[in-house]
Every structure is written in C-alpha cells, then in structure tokens.
PDB file of C-alpha atoms in Angstrom:
ATOM      1  CA  MET A   1      -0.122  -0.004  -0.072  1.00 40.00           C
ATOM      2  CA  ALA A   2       1.660   3.813  -1.021  1.00 45.00           C
ATOM      3  CA  LEU A   3       1.409   5.609   2.003  1.00 45.00           C
ATOM      4  CA  PRO A   4       1.064   9.520   1.160  1.00 48.00           C
ATOM      5  CA  ALA A   5       3.971  11.974   0.923  1.00 52.00           C
ATOM      6  CA  GLY A   6       6.064  12.787   4.319  1.00 57.00           C
ATOM      7  CA  VAL A   7       3.302  10.465   6.433  1.00 51.00           C
ATOM      8  CA  CYS A   8       3.784   8.824   9.558  1.00 50.00           C
ATOM      9  CA  THR A   9       1.826   5.958  10.433  1.00 49.00           C
ATOM     10  CA  LEU A  10       2.024   2.624  12.757  1.00 46.00           C
ATOM     11  CA  PHE A  11       2.978  -1.117  11.466  1.00 51.00           C
ATOM     12  CA  PRO A  12       2.321  -4.197  13.691  1.00 51.00           C
ATOM     13  CA  THR A  13       4.952  -5.302  15.393  1.00 51.00           C
ATOM     14  CA  PHE A  14       6.176  -8.200  17.414  1.00 53.00           C
ATOM     15  CA  SER A  15       5.915  -6.773  20.780  1.00 53.00           C
ATOM     16  CA  SER A  16       2.638  -5.026  21.986  1.00 54.00           C
ATOM     17  CA  PHE A  17       3.675  -2.112  20.473  1.00 52.00           C
ATOM     18  CA  PRO A  18       3.248  -0.889  17.073  1.00 51.00           C
ATOM     19  CA  THR A  19       5.909   0.720  15.071  1.00 53.00           C
ATOM     20  CA  LEU A  20       5.488   4.282  13.659  1.00 61.00           C
ATOM     21  CA  MET A  21       7.454   5.218  10.627  1.00 63.00           C
ATOM     22  CA  PHE A  22       7.642   8.104   8.524  1.00 71.00           C
ATOM     23  CA  GLN A  23       8.055   7.041   4.521  1.00 73.00           C
ATOM     24  CA  ALA A  24       9.276   9.884   1.964  1.00 75.00           C
ATOM     25  CA  ASP A  25       7.845   9.129  -1.024  1.00 75.00           C
ATOM     26  CA  ALA A  26       9.959   9.907  -4.230  1.00 80.00           C
ATOM     27  CA  LEU A  27      10.120  14.334  -4.847  1.00 84.00           C
ATOM     28  CA  PRO A  28       9.681  15.675  -8.159  1.00 79.00           C
ATOM     29  CA  THR A  29      13.162  16.425 -10.012  1.00 81.00           C
ATOM     30  CA  ASP A  30      11.901  18.366 -13.339  1.00 88.00           C
ATOM     31  CA  SER A  31      12.326  21.617 -11.382  1.00 94.00           C
ATOM     32  CA  LYS A  32      14.358  22.376  -7.235  1.00 96.00           C
ATOM     33  CA  PRO A  33      11.162  24.873  -5.724  1.00 96.00           C
ATOM     34  CA  ASP A  34       8.930  22.052  -5.746  1.00 95.00           C
ATOM     35  CA  PHE A  35      10.976  19.590  -4.850  1.00 96.00           C
ATOM     36  CA  TYR A  36      12.403  21.950  -1.917  1.00 97.00           C
ATOM     37  CA  ARG A  37       9.001  22.573  -1.784  1.00 96.00           C
ATOM     38  CA  GLY A  38       7.655  18.635  -1.390  1.00 95.00           C
ATOM     39  CA  LEU A  39      11.045  18.244   0.550  1.00 96.00           C
ATOM     40  CA  GLN A  40       9.816  20.581   2.923  1.00 97.00           C
ATOM     41  CA  ALA A  41       6.341  19.071   3.312  1.00 95.00           C
ATOM     42  CA  GLN A  42       8.186  15.590   3.796  1.00 95.00           C
ATOM     43  CA  ALA A  43      10.304  17.331   6.789  1.00 96.00           C
ATOM     44  CA  ARG A  44       7.444  19.080   8.278  1.00 96.00           C
ATOM     45  CA  ALA A  45       5.333  15.869   8.534  1.00 93.00           C
ATOM     46  CA  LEU A  46       8.488  14.194   9.812  1.00 94.00           C
ATOM     47  CA  LEU A  47       9.408  17.266  13.057  1.00 96.00           C
ATOM     48  CA  ASP A  48       5.505  17.733  13.376  1.00 94.00           C
ATOM     49  CA  GLY A  49       4.939  16.547  17.167  1.00 93.00           C
ATOM     50  CA  GLU A  50       8.722  16.690  18.277  1.00 95.00           C
ATOM     51  CA  HIS A  51      10.270  19.816  20.385  1.00 96.00           C
ATOM     52  CA  ASP A  52      13.772  17.675  20.771  1.00 97.00           C
ATOM     53  CA  ARG A  53      16.469  19.731  19.308  1.00 97.00           C
ATOM     54  CA  ILE A  54      18.924  16.415  18.722  1.00 98.00           C
ATOM     55  CA  ALA A  55      16.126  14.393  17.471  1.00 97.00           C
ATOM     56  CA  ASN A  56      14.843  16.583  15.181  1.00 98.00           C
ATOM     57  CA  ALA A  57      18.016  17.746  13.604  1.00 98.00           C
ATOM     58  CA  ALA A  58      18.567  13.678  13.146  1.00 98.00           C
ATOM     59  CA  ASN A  59      16.279  12.729  11.808  1.00 97.00           C
ATOM     60  CA  LEU A  60      16.236  16.113   9.655  1.00 98.00           C
ATOM     61  CA  ALA A  61      19.874  15.484   8.169  1.00 98.00           C
ATOM     62  CA  ALA A  62      18.560  11.986   7.234  1.00 97.00           C
ATOM     63  CA  LEU A  63      15.173  12.416   5.174  1.00 97.00           C
ATOM     64  CA  VAL A  64      17.842  15.389   3.586  1.00 97.00           C
ATOM     65  CA  TRP A  65      20.792  12.487   3.008  1.00 96.00           C
ATOM     66  CA  GLN A  66      18.711  10.032   1.518  1.00 94.00           C
ATOM     67  CA  SER A  67      16.005  13.149  -0.409  1.00 95.00           C
ATOM     68  CA  VAL A  68      18.620  15.334  -2.228  1.00 96.00           C
ATOM     69  CA  PRO A  69      20.844  14.149  -5.081  1.00 95.00           C
ATOM     70  CA  GLU A  70      24.792  14.967  -5.423  1.00 96.00           C
ATOM     71  CA  ILE A  71      25.535  15.386  -1.455  1.00 97.00           C
ATOM     72  CA  ASN A  72      28.501  13.192   0.395  1.00 96.00           C
ATOM     73  CA  TRP A  73      27.625  15.819   3.757  1.00 97.00           C
ATOM     74  CA  ALA A  74      24.890  17.360   5.499  1.00 97.00           C
ATOM     75  CA  GLY A  75      24.632  17.911   9.470  1.00 98.00           C
ATOM     76  CA  PHE A  76      24.423  20.439  12.324  1.00 98.00           C
ATOM     77  CA  TYR A  77      26.556  22.146  13.771  1.00 98.00           C
ATOM     78  CA  PHE A  78      25.881  23.814  17.150  1.00 98.00           C
ATOM     79  CA  PHE A  79      26.508  26.557  19.022  1.00 98.00           C
ATOM     80  CA  ASP A  80      28.223  26.314  22.857  1.00 98.00           C
ATOM     81  CA  GLY A  81      28.544  29.945  23.382  1.00 98.00           C
ATOM     82  CA  ARG A  82      32.363  29.735  21.942  1.00 98.00           C
ATOM     83  CA  GLU A  83      32.619  27.851  18.894  1.00 98.00           C
ATOM     84  CA  LEU A  84      30.676  25.199  17.281  1.00 98.00           C
ATOM     85  CA  VAL A  85      30.715  22.541  17.605  1.00 98.00           C
ATOM     86  CA  LEU A  86      29.054  19.000  16.051  1.00 98.00           C
ATOM     87  CA  GLY A  87      25.700  18.083  16.207  1.00 98.00           C
ATOM     88  CA  PRO A  88      23.798  14.832  14.443  1.00 98.00           C
ATOM     89  CA  PHE A  89      24.269  14.628  10.468  1.00 98.00           C
ATOM     90  CA  GLN A  90      25.136  12.213   7.854  1.00 97.00           C
ATOM     91  CA  GLY A  91      28.271  11.430   6.029  1.00 96.00           C
ATOM     92  CA  LYS A  92      32.007  10.553   6.406  1.00 95.00           C
ATOM     93  CA  PRO A  93      33.429  11.450  10.051  1.00 94.00           C
ATOM     94  CA  ALA A  94      33.560  14.671  10.534  1.00 93.00           C
ATOM     95  CA  CYS A  95      35.213  17.150  12.415  1.00 93.00           C
ATOM     96  CA  VAL A  96      34.213  18.517  15.768  1.00 96.00           C
ATOM     97  CA  ARG A  97      34.812  21.703  16.842  1.00 97.00           C
ATOM     98  CA  ILE A  98      35.082  24.988  15.004  1.00 96.00           C
ATOM     99  CA  ALA A  99      36.119  28.527  15.598  1.00 96.00           C
ATOM    100  CA  LEU A 100      33.294  31.022  14.612  1.00 96.00           C
ATOM    101  CA  SER A 101      36.557  32.555  12.329  1.00 91.00           C
ATOM    102  CA  ARG A 102      36.880  29.384  10.349  1.00 94.00           C
ATOM    103  CA  GLY A 103      36.041  28.355   7.431  1.00 95.00           C
ATOM    104  CA  VAL A 104      33.011  28.564   6.141  1.00 97.00           C
ATOM    105  CA  CYS A 105      30.638  27.216   8.722  1.00 97.00           C
ATOM    106  CA  GLY A 106      32.382  29.805  10.968  1.00 97.00           C
ATOM    107  CA  ALA A 107      31.764  32.324   8.143  1.00 97.00           C
ATOM    108  CA  ALA A 108      28.290  31.325   8.094  1.00 98.00           C
ATOM    109  CA  ALA A 109      27.388  31.180  11.748  1.00 98.00           C
ATOM    110  CA  SER A 110      29.865  34.982  12.274  1.00 97.00           C
ATOM    111  CA  GLN A 111      27.970  37.095   9.469  1.00 97.00           C
ATOM    112  CA  GLY A 112      24.401  35.842  10.110  1.00 98.00           C
ATOM    113  CA  VAL A 113      24.361  34.947   6.618  1.00 98.00           C
ATOM    114  CA  THR A 114      24.101  31.924   4.020  1.00 98.00           C
ATOM    115  CA  GLN A 115      27.755  30.955   2.048  1.00 98.00           C
ATOM    116  CA  LEU A 116      26.334  29.216  -0.898  1.00 97.00           C
ATOM    117  CA  VAL A 117      30.266  28.442  -1.854  1.00 97.00           C
ATOM    118  CA  PRO A 118      30.481  26.456  -5.293  1.00 97.00           C
ATOM    119  CA  ASP A 119      34.129  25.951  -5.268  1.00 96.00           C
ATOM    120  CA  VAL A 120      35.681  25.236  -1.365  1.00 95.00           C
ATOM    121  CA  HIS A 121      39.018  25.509  -2.750  1.00 93.00           C
ATOM    122  CA  ALA A 122      38.780  29.130  -3.976  1.00 94.00           C
ATOM    123  CA  PHE A 123      37.099  29.888  -0.013  1.00 92.00           C
ATOM    124  CA  ALA A 124      40.179  31.282   2.256  1.00 87.00           C
ATOM    125  CA  GLY A 125      40.488  29.084   5.264  1.00 85.00           C
ATOM    126  CA  HIS A 126      38.008  26.065   3.795  1.00 85.00           C
ATOM    127  CA  ILE A 127      38.077  23.087   6.651  1.00 87.00           C
ATOM    128  CA  ALA A 128      38.392  20.009   4.299  1.00 79.00           C
ATOM    129  CA  CYS A 129      36.259  17.391   6.795  1.00 78.00           C
ATOM    130  CA  ASP A 130      35.773  15.275   3.402  1.00 81.00           C
ATOM    131  CA  ALA A 131      38.731  15.800   0.956  1.00 85.00           C
ATOM    132  CA  ALA A 132      36.031  15.160  -1.211  1.00 90.00           C
ATOM    133  CA  SER A 133      33.588  18.384  -1.495  1.00 94.00           C
ATOM    134  CA  ARG A 134      33.699  20.673  -2.969  1.00 95.00           C
ATOM    135  CA  ALA A 135      30.502  22.570  -3.488  1.00 97.00           C
ATOM    136  CA  GLU A 136      28.990  24.023  -0.111  1.00 97.00           C
ATOM    137  CA  ILE A 137      26.084  26.058   1.564  1.00 98.00           C
ATOM    138  CA  VAL A 138      26.074  26.652   4.842  1.00 98.00           C
ATOM    139  CA  VAL A 139      22.953  28.500   6.756  1.00 98.00           C
ATOM    140  CA  PRO A 140      23.350  30.007   9.906  1.00 98.00           C
ATOM    141  CA  LEU A 141      20.559  29.044  12.734  1.00 98.00           C
ATOM    142  CA  PHE A 142      19.064  31.999  15.355  1.00 98.00           C
ATOM    143  CA  LEU A 143      16.125  30.899  17.641  1.00 96.00           C
ATOM    144  CA  ASP A 144      14.736  33.855  19.485  1.00 95.00           C
ATOM    145  CA  GLY A 145      18.105  36.467  17.919  1.00 95.00           C
ATOM    146  CA  ARG A 146      20.717  33.560  19.328  1.00 97.00           C
ATOM    147  CA  LEU A 147      22.499  32.299  17.392  1.00 98.00           C
ATOM    148  CA  LEU A 148      21.672  28.586  17.727  1.00 98.00           C
ATOM    149  CA  GLY A 149      24.367  26.544  14.638  1.00 98.00           C
ATOM    150  CA  VAL A 150      24.440  26.038  11.202  1.00 98.00           C
ATOM    151  CA  TRP A 151      22.942  23.580   8.778  1.00 98.00           C
ATOM    152  CA  ASP A 152      25.912  22.574   6.566  1.00 98.00           C
ATOM    153  CA  VAL A 153      25.802  20.691   2.964  1.00 98.00           C
ATOM    154  CA  ASP A 154      28.246  19.525   1.419  1.00 97.00           C
ATOM    155  CA  SER A 155      28.451  18.120  -2.799  1.00 97.00           C
ATOM    156  CA  PRO A 156      31.401  15.797  -4.803  1.00 97.00           C
ATOM    157  CA  MET A 157      29.851  18.360  -7.340  1.00 97.00           C
ATOM    158  CA  PRO A 158      31.608  21.256  -8.112  1.00 97.00           C
ATOM    159  CA  GLY A 159      28.563  24.142  -8.022  1.00 97.00           C
ATOM    160  CA  ARG A 160      26.120  21.784  -7.473  1.00 97.00           C
ATOM    161  CA  PHE A 161      24.229  24.615  -5.028  1.00 98.00           C
ATOM    162  CA  ASP A 162      22.740  28.050  -6.864  1.00 98.00           C
ATOM    163  CA  ASP A 163      20.085  30.344  -5.880  1.00 98.00           C
ATOM    164  CA  ALA A 164      17.639  28.288  -5.700  1.00 98.00           C
ATOM    165  CA  ASP A 165      19.221  24.893  -3.216  1.00 98.00           C
ATOM    166  CA  ARG A 166      19.768  28.465  -1.053  1.00 98.00           C
ATOM    167  CA  VAL A 167      16.278  29.166  -1.157  1.00 98.00           C
ATOM    168  CA  GLY A 168      15.004  25.620  -0.106  1.00 98.00           C
ATOM    169  CA  MET A 169      17.752  24.485   2.074  1.00 98.00           C
ATOM    170  CA  GLU A 170      16.766  27.682   4.366  1.00 98.00           C
ATOM    171  CA  GLY A 171      13.134  26.735   3.958  1.00 98.00           C
ATOM    172  CA  LEU A 172      14.295  23.779   5.454  1.00 98.00           C
ATOM    173  CA  CYS A 173      15.685  24.968   8.263  1.00 98.00           C
ATOM    174  CA  ARG A 174      12.540  27.153   9.083  1.00 98.00           C
ATOM    175  CA  VAL A 175      10.741  24.190   9.340  1.00 98.00           C
ATOM    176  CA  TYR A 176      12.885  22.870  11.620  1.00 98.00           C
ATOM    177  CA  LEU A 177      13.771  26.394  13.810  1.00 98.00           C
ATOM    178  CA  ASP A 178       9.695  26.298  13.756  1.00 97.00           C
ATOM    179  CA  SER A 179       9.590  22.471  14.866  1.00 97.00           C
ATOM    180  CA  LEU A 180      11.902  23.500  17.707  1.00 97.00           C
ATOM    181  CA  ALA A 181       9.326  26.033  19.318  1.00 88.00           C
ATOM    182  CA  ARG A 182       6.780  25.976  22.376  1.00 67.00           C
TER     183      ARG A 182
END
C-alpha cells in the first residue's frame, strides 16, 4: 500500500507496541523549487509534534541525506557559546569543533548569512573534513535572536548548489527551527 508523501503511520510489530514509521515518497526532480517544497512538506510531517533539538536535527539530516542528490555530507553544528560543535549528521566523520573565525561554517555563523560556495578550494580558510567535497552551502540558525548553530551540506560536485538550493535549504531550516517552538 502506497502512503501519501511524508506520512507517519503505525505498523504492527512483534512486540506489544506498534511502530511509528515515516515514509518519504519520491520528490519531483524537474524543478528545484518544487523539489524543495515537497521536501519541506516531508520535513514538517517528520518533525511534527517533536520539539527536541537533537532528535529533530538527526531526522532532518537523515531525510536530506536520503533525498537530495549529489551530496556527500549533511548535518548540524551547534553553537556552545564559544564555538561550533558537531551535531547530528550523515556522511563521513567530521571535524568536531569549528571556531567562528574559520571555514564556511564559521563565516555563516559569524556573519549571520547563508554561505553558498561553488568551489570550496577557492574559499580562503576552507576546512576540509572530507577531501571529496567541492561545493558547500551553510545556513546560519538563529532561534529567538540567538545563534543556535549552522546547517551544513557538502557536495563532491563543483557548482552543485545555486540560489534555488539556498532558498530551499533556508526553507528546510525554517521548518527545523519552527519544530523547536513549543
């Protein structure tokens, strides 16, 4: 039985408790805006009713990892008051701590502006956690006017991200931040 996109449903299990499972259907690939609208709808359904920062970050990273083509890393760094610290992610092991003065993540956090980098080798101070990464997009996350962290996505394809990806990723971040509100 096919379920509507982004639906959580109960499935019987061998235990006495049913399992809640999320099923993400295929997204349109002919238009990036349509793709991201669909992905944002799936993210809303996946995060609905949960307010835990780590749980929602983990699920969003997994959803993006499974859905967005041509990426090799997707995840969060959270601001601890001094630096960015690795949070939930999908991809190869990553740098654990990033100063606000270093790399694409530090630039997004300190400047408060999404960083869209078509060629990471041309970005002064780029931190190479995965040598295969060639393009990167990092969205700063602010909650109640305070820096929460950054959302970071890498690709092995130079020029992989464009303005449509920026708009789409910023939309996904709004869904994530909205999920934290009680």
